[in-house]
JSON list of C-alpha atoms in Angstrom, two decimals:
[
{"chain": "A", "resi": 1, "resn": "UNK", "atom": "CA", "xyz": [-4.35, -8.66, 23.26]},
{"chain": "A", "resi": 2, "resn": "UNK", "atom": "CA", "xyz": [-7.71, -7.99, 22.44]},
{"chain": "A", "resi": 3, "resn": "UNK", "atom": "CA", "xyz": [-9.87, -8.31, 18.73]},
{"chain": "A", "resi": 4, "resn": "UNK", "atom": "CA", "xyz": [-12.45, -5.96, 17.75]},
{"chain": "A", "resi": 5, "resn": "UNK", "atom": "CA", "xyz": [-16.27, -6.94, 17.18]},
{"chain": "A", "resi": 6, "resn": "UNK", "atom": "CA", "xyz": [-17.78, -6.15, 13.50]},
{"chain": "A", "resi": 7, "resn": "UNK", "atom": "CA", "xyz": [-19.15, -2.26, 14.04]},
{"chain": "A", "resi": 8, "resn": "UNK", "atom": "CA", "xyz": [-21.79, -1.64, 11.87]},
{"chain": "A", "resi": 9, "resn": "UNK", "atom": "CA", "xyz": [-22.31, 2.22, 10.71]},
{"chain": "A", "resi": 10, "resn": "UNK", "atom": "CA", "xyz": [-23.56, 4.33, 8.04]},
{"chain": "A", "resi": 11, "resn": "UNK", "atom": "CA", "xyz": [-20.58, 7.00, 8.61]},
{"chain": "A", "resi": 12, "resn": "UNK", "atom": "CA", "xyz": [-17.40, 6.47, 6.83]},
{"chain": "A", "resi": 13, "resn": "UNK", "atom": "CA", "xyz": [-16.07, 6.23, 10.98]},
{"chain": "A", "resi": 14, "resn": "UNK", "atom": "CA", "xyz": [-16.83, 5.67, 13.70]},
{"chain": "A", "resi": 15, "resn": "UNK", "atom": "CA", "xyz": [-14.88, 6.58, 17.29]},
{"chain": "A", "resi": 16, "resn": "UNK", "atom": "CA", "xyz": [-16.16, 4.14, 20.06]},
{"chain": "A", "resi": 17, "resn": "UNK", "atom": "CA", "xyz": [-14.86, 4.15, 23.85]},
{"chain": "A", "resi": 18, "resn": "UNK", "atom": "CA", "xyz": [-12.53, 1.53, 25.15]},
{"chain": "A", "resi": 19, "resn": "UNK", "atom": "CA", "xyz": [-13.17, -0.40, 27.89]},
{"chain": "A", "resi": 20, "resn": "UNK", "atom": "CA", "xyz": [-11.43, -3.48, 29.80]},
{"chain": "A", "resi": 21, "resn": "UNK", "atom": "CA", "xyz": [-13.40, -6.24, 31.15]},
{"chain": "A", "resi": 22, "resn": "UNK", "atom": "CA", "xyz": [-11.63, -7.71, 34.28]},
{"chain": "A", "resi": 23, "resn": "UNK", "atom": "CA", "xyz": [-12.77, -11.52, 34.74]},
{"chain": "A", "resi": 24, "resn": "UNK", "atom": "CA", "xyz": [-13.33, -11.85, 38.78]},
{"chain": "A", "resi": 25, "resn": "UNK", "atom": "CA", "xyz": [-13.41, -14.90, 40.27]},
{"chain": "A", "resi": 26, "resn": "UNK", "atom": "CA", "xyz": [-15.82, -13.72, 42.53]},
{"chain": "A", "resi": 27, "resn": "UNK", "atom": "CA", "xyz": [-19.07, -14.05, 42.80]},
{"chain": "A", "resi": 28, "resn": "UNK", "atom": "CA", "xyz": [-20.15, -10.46, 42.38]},
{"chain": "A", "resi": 29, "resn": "UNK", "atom": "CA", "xyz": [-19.16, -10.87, 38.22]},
{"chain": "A", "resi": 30, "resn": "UNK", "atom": "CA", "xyz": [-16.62, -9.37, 35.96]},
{"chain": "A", "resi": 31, "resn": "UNK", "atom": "CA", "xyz": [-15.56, -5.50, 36.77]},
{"chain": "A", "resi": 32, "resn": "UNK", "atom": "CA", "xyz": [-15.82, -3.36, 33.98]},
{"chain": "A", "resi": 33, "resn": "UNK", "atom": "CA", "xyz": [-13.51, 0.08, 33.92]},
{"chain": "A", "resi": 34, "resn": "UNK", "atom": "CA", "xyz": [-13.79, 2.77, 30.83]},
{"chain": "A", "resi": 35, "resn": "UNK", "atom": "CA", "xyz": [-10.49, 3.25, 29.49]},
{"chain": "A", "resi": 36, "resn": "UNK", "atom": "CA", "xyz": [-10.15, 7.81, 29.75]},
{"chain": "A", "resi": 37, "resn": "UNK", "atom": "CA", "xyz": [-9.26, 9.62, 27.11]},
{"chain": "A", "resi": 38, "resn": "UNK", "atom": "CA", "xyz": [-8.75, 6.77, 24.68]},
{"chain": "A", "resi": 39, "resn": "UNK", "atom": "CA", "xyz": [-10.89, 5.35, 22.25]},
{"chain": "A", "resi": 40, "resn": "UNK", "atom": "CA", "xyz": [-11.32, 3.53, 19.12]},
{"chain": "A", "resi": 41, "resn": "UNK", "atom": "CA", "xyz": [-11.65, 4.56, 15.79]},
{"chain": "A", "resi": 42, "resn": "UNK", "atom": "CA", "xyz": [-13.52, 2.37, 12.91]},
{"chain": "A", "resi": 43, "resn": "UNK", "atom": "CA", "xyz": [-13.19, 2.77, 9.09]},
{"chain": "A", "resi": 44, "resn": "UNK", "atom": "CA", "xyz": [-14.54, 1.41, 6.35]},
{"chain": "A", "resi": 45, "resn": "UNK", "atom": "CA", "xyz": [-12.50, -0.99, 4.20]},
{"chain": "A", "resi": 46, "resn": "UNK", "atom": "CA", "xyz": [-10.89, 0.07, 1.33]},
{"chain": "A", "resi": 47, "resn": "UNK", "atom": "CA", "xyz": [-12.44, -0.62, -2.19]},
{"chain": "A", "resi": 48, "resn": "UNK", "atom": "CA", "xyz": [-9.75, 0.08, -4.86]},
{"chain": "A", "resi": 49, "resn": "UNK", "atom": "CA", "xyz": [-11.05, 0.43, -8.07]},
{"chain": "A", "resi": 50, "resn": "UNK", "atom": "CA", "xyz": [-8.00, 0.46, -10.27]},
{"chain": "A", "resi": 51, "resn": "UNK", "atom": "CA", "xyz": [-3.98, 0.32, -9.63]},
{"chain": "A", "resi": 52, "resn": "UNK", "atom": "CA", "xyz": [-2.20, 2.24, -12.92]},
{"chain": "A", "resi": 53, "resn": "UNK", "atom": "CA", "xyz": [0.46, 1.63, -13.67]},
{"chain": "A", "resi": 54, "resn": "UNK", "atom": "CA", "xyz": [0.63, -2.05, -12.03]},
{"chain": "A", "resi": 55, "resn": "UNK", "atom": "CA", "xyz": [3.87, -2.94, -12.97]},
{"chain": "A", "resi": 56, "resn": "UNK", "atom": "CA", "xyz": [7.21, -1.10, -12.94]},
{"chain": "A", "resi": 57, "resn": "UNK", "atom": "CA", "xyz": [11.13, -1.46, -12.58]},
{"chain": "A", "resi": 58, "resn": "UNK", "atom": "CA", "xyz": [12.98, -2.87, -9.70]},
{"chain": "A", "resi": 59, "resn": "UNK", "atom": "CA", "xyz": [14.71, -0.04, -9.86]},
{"chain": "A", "resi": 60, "resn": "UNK", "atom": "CA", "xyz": [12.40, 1.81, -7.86]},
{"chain": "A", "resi": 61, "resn": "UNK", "atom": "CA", "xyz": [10.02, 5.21, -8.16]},
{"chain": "A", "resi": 62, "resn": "UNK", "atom": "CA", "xyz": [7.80, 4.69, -10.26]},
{"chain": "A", "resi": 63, "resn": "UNK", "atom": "CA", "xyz": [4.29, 6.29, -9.05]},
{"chain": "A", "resi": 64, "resn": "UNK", "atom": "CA", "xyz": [1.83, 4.23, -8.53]},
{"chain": "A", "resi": 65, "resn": "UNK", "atom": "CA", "xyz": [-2.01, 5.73, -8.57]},
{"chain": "A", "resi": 66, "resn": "UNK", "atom": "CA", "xyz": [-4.68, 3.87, -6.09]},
{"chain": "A", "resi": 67, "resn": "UNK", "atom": "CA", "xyz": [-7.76, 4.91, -7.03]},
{"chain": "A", "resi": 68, "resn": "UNK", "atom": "CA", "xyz": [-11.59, 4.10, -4.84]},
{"chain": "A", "resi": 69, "resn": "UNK", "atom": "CA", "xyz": [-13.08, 4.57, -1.84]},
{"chain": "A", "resi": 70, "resn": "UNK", "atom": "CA", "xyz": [-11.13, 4.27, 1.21]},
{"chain": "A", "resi": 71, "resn": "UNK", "atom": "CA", "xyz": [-10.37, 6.38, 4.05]},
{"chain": "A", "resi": 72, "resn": "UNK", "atom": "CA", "xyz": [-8.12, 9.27, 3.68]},
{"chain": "A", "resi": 73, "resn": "UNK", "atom": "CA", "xyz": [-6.40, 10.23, 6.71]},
{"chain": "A", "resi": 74, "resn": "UNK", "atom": "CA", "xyz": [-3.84, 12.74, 5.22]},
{"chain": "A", "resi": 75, "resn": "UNK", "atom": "CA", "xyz": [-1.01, 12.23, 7.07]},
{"chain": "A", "resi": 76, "resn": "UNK", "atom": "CA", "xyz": [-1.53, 9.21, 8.46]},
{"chain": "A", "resi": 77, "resn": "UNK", "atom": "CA", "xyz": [-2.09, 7.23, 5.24]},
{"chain": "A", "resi": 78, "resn": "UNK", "atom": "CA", "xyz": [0.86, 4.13, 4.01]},
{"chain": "A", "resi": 79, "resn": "UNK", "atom": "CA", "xyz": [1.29, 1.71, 1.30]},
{"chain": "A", "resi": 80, "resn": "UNK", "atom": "CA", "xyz": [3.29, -1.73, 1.49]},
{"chain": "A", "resi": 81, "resn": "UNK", "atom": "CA", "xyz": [4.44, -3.32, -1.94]},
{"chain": "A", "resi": 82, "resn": "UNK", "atom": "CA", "xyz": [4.63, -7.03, -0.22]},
{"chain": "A", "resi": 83, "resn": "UNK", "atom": "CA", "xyz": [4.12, -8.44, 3.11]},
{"chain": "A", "resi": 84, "resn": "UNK", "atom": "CA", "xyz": [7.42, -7.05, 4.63]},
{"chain": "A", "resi": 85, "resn": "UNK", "atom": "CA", "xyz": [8.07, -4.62, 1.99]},
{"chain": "A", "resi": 86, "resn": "UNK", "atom": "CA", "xyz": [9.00, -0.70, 3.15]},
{"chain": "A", "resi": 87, "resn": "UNK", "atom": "CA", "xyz": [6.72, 1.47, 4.49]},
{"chain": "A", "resi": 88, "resn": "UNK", "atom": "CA", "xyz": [5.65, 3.96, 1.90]},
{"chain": "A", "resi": 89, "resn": "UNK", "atom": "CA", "xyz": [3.50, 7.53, 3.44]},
{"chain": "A", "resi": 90, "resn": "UNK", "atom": "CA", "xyz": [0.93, 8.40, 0.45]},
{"chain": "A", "resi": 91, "resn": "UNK", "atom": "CA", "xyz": [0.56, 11.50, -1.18]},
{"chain": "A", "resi": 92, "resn": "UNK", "atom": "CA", "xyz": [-2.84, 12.23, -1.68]},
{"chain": "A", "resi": 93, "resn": "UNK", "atom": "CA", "xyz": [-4.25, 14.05, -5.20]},
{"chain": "A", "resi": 94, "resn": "UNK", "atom": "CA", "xyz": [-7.95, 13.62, -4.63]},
{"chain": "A", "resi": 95, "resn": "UNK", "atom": "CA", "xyz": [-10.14, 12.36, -2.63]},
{"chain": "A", "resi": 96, "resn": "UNK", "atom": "CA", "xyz": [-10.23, 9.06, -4.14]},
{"chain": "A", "resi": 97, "resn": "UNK", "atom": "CA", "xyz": [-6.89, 8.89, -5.27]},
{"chain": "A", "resi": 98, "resn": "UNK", "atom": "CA", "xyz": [-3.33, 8.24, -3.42]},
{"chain": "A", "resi": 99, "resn": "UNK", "atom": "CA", "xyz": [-0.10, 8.09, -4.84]},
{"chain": "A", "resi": 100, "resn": "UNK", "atom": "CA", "xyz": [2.40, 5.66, -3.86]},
{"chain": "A", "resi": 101, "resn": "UNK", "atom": "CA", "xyz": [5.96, 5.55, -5.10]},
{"chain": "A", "resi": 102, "resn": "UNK", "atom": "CA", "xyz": [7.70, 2.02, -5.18]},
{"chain": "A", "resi": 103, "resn": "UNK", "atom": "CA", "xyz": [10.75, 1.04, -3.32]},
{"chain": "A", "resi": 104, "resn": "UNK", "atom": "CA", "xyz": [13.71, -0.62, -4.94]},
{"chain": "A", "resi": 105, "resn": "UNK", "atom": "CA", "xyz": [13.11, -4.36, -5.52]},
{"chain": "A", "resi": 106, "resn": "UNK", "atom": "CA", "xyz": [15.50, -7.02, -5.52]},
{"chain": "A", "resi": 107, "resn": "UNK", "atom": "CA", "xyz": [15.00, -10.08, -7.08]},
{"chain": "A", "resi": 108, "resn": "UNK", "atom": "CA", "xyz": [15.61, -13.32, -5.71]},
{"chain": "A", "resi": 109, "resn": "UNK", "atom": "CA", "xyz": [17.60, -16.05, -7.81]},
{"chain": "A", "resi": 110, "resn": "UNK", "atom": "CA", "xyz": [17.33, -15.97, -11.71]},
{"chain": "A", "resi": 111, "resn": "UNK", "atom": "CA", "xyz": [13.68, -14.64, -11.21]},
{"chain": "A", "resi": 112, "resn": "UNK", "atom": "CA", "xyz": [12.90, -11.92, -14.14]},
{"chain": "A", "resi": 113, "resn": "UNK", "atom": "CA", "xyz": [9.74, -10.37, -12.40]},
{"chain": "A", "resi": 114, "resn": "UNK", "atom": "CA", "xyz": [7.09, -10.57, -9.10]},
{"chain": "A", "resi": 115, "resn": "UNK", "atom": "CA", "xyz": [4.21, -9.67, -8.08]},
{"chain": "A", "resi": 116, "resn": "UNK", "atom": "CA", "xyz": [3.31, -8.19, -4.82]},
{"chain": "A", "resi": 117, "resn": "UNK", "atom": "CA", "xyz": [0.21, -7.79, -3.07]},
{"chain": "A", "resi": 118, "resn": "UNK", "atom": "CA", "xyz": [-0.49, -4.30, -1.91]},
{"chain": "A", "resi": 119, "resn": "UNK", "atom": "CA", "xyz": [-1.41, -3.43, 1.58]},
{"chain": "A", "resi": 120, "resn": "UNK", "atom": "CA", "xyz": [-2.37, 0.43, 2.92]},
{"chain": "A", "resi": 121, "resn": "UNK", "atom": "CA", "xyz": [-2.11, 1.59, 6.41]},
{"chain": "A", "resi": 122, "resn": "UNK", "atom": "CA", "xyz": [-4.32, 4.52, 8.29]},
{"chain": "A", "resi": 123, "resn": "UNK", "atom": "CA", "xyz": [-2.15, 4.79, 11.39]},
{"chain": "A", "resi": 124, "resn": "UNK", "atom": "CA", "xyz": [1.27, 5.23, 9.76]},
{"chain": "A", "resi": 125, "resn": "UNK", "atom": "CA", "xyz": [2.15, 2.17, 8.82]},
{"chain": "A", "resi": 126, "resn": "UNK", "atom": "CA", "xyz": [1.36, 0.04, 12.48]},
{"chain": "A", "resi": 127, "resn": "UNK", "atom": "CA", "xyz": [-1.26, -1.81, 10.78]},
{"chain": "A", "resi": 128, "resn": "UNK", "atom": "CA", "xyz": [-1.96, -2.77, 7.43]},
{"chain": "A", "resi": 129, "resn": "UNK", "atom": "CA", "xyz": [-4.77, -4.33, 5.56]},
{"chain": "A", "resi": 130, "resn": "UNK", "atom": "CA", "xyz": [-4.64, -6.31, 2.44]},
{"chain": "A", "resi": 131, "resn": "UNK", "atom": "CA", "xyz": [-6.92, -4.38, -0.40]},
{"chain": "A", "resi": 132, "resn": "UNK", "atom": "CA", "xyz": [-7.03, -7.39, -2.89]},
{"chain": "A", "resi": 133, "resn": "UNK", "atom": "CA", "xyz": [-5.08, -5.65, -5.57]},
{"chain": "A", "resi": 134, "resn": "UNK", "atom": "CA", "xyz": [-1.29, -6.71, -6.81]},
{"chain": "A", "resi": 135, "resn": "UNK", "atom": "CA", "xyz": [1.74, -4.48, -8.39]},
{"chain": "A", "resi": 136, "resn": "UNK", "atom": "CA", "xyz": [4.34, -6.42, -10.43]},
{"chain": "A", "resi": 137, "resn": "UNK", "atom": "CA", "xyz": [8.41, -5.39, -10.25]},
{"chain": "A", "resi": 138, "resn": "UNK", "atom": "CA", "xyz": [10.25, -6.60, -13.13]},
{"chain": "A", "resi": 139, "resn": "UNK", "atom": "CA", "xyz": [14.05, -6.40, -14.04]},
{"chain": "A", "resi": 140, "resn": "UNK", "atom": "CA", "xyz": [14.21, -3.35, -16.69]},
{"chain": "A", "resi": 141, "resn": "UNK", "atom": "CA", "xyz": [15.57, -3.94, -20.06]},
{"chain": "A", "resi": 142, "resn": "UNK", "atom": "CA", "xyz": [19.47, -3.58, -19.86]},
{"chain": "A", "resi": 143, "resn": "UNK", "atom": "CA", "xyz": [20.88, -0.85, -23.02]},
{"chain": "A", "resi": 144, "resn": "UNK", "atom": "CA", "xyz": [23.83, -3.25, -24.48]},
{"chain": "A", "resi": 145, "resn": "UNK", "atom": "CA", "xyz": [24.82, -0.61, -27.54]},
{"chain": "A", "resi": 146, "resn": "UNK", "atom": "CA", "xyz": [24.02, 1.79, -29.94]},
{"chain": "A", "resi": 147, "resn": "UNK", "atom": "CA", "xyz": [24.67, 1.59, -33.84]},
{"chain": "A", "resi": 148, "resn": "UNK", "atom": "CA", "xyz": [25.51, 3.44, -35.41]},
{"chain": "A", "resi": 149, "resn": "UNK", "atom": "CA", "xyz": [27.30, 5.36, -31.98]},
{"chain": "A", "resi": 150, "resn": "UNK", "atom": "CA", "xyz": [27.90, 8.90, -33.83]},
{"chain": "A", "resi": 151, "resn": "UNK", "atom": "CA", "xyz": [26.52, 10.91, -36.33]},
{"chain": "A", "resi": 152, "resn": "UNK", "atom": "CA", "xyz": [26.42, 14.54, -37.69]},
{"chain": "A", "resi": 153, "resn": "UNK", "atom": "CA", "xyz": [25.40, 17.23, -35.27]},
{"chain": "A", "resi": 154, "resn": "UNK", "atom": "CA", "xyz": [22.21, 17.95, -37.42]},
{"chain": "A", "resi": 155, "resn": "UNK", "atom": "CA", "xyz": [20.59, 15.23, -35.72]},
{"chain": "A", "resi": 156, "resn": "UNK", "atom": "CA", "xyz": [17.94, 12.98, -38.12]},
{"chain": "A", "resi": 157, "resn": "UNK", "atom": "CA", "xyz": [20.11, 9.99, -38.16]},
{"chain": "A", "resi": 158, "resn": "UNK", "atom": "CA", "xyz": [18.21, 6.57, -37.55]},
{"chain": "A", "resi": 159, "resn": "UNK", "atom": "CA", "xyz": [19.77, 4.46, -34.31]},
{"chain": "A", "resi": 160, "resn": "UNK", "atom": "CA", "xyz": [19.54, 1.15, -33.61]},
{"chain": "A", "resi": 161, "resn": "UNK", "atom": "CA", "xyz": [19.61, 0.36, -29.39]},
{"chain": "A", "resi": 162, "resn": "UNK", "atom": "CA", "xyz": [20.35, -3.04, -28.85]},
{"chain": "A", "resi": 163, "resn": "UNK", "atom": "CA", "xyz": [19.08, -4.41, -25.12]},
{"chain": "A", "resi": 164, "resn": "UNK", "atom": "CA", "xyz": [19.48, -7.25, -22.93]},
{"chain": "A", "resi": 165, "resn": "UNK", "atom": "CA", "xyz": [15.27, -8.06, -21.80]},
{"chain": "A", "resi": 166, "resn": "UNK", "atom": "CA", "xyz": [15.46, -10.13, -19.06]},
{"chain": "A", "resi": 167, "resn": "UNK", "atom": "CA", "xyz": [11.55, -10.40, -18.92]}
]
């Protein structure tokens, strides 16, 4: 396992060569052999500038817009509500905008809402990085009843909708 050094560039990436390092023991120094055909590619880390809506139902789907500068690699592009949450592929609108939808949330215990860090991937969800931004699933408000529960077919009747808020 190997870590990367800092890459400094004025591109938005950067593909360098990979090559393995082979400690000898010998006197003649380490042995150094270019890895062919495979290489390493930099980006820039992500800057979000807003997260709308950032809250939602446990329930799931609700569309979440990311919107700043960050890389877009179409099809290669995820988002993770959480540190283990799903892996979500982005739909992008813009070039500074994504789209993630959220996954169904449970709650744990007699808690009435969390909030999640978000994390977005540019290899299809192998590796994420944390983008300092948060999205919040609550319990939605539960319809109990509905008074009055008929009225004429003319419509223009006033209802009442009563609702357990577990928030």
């Amino acid at each position: 396992k190997c870590v990367t050094p800092v890459y400094d560039f004025s591109d938005n990436t950067a593909s360098v060569p990979v090559y393995l390092v082979l400690d000898s023991a010998s006197t003649v120094g380490p042995t150094i052999l270019k890895a062919e055909n495979i290489s390493f590619e930099y980006t820039r880390d992500a800057v979000i500038t807003s997260v709308q809506p950032d809250h939602g139902p446990t329930t799931g789907s609700t569309a979440v817009s990311l919107r700043g500068i960050f890389e877009l690699h179409e099809a290669t592009t995820a988002c993770r509500f959480g540190e283990t949450g799903d892996i979500i592929i982005a739909s992008h609108v813009s070039k500074n905008t994504i789209v993630c939808v959220t996954p169904v949330y449970s709650l744990v215990g007699d808690d009435t809402h969390v909030t999640l860090p978000l994390y977005l991937s540019y290899n299809s969800g192998v590796d994420f990085e944390a983008i300092g931004a948060a999205f919040t699933f609550y319990n939605p408000p539960k319809p109990l009843a509905v008074h009055p529960s008929s009225g004429p077919v003319s419509g223009g009747l006033p209802v009442k909708i009563i609702v357990l808020n577990n928030n």
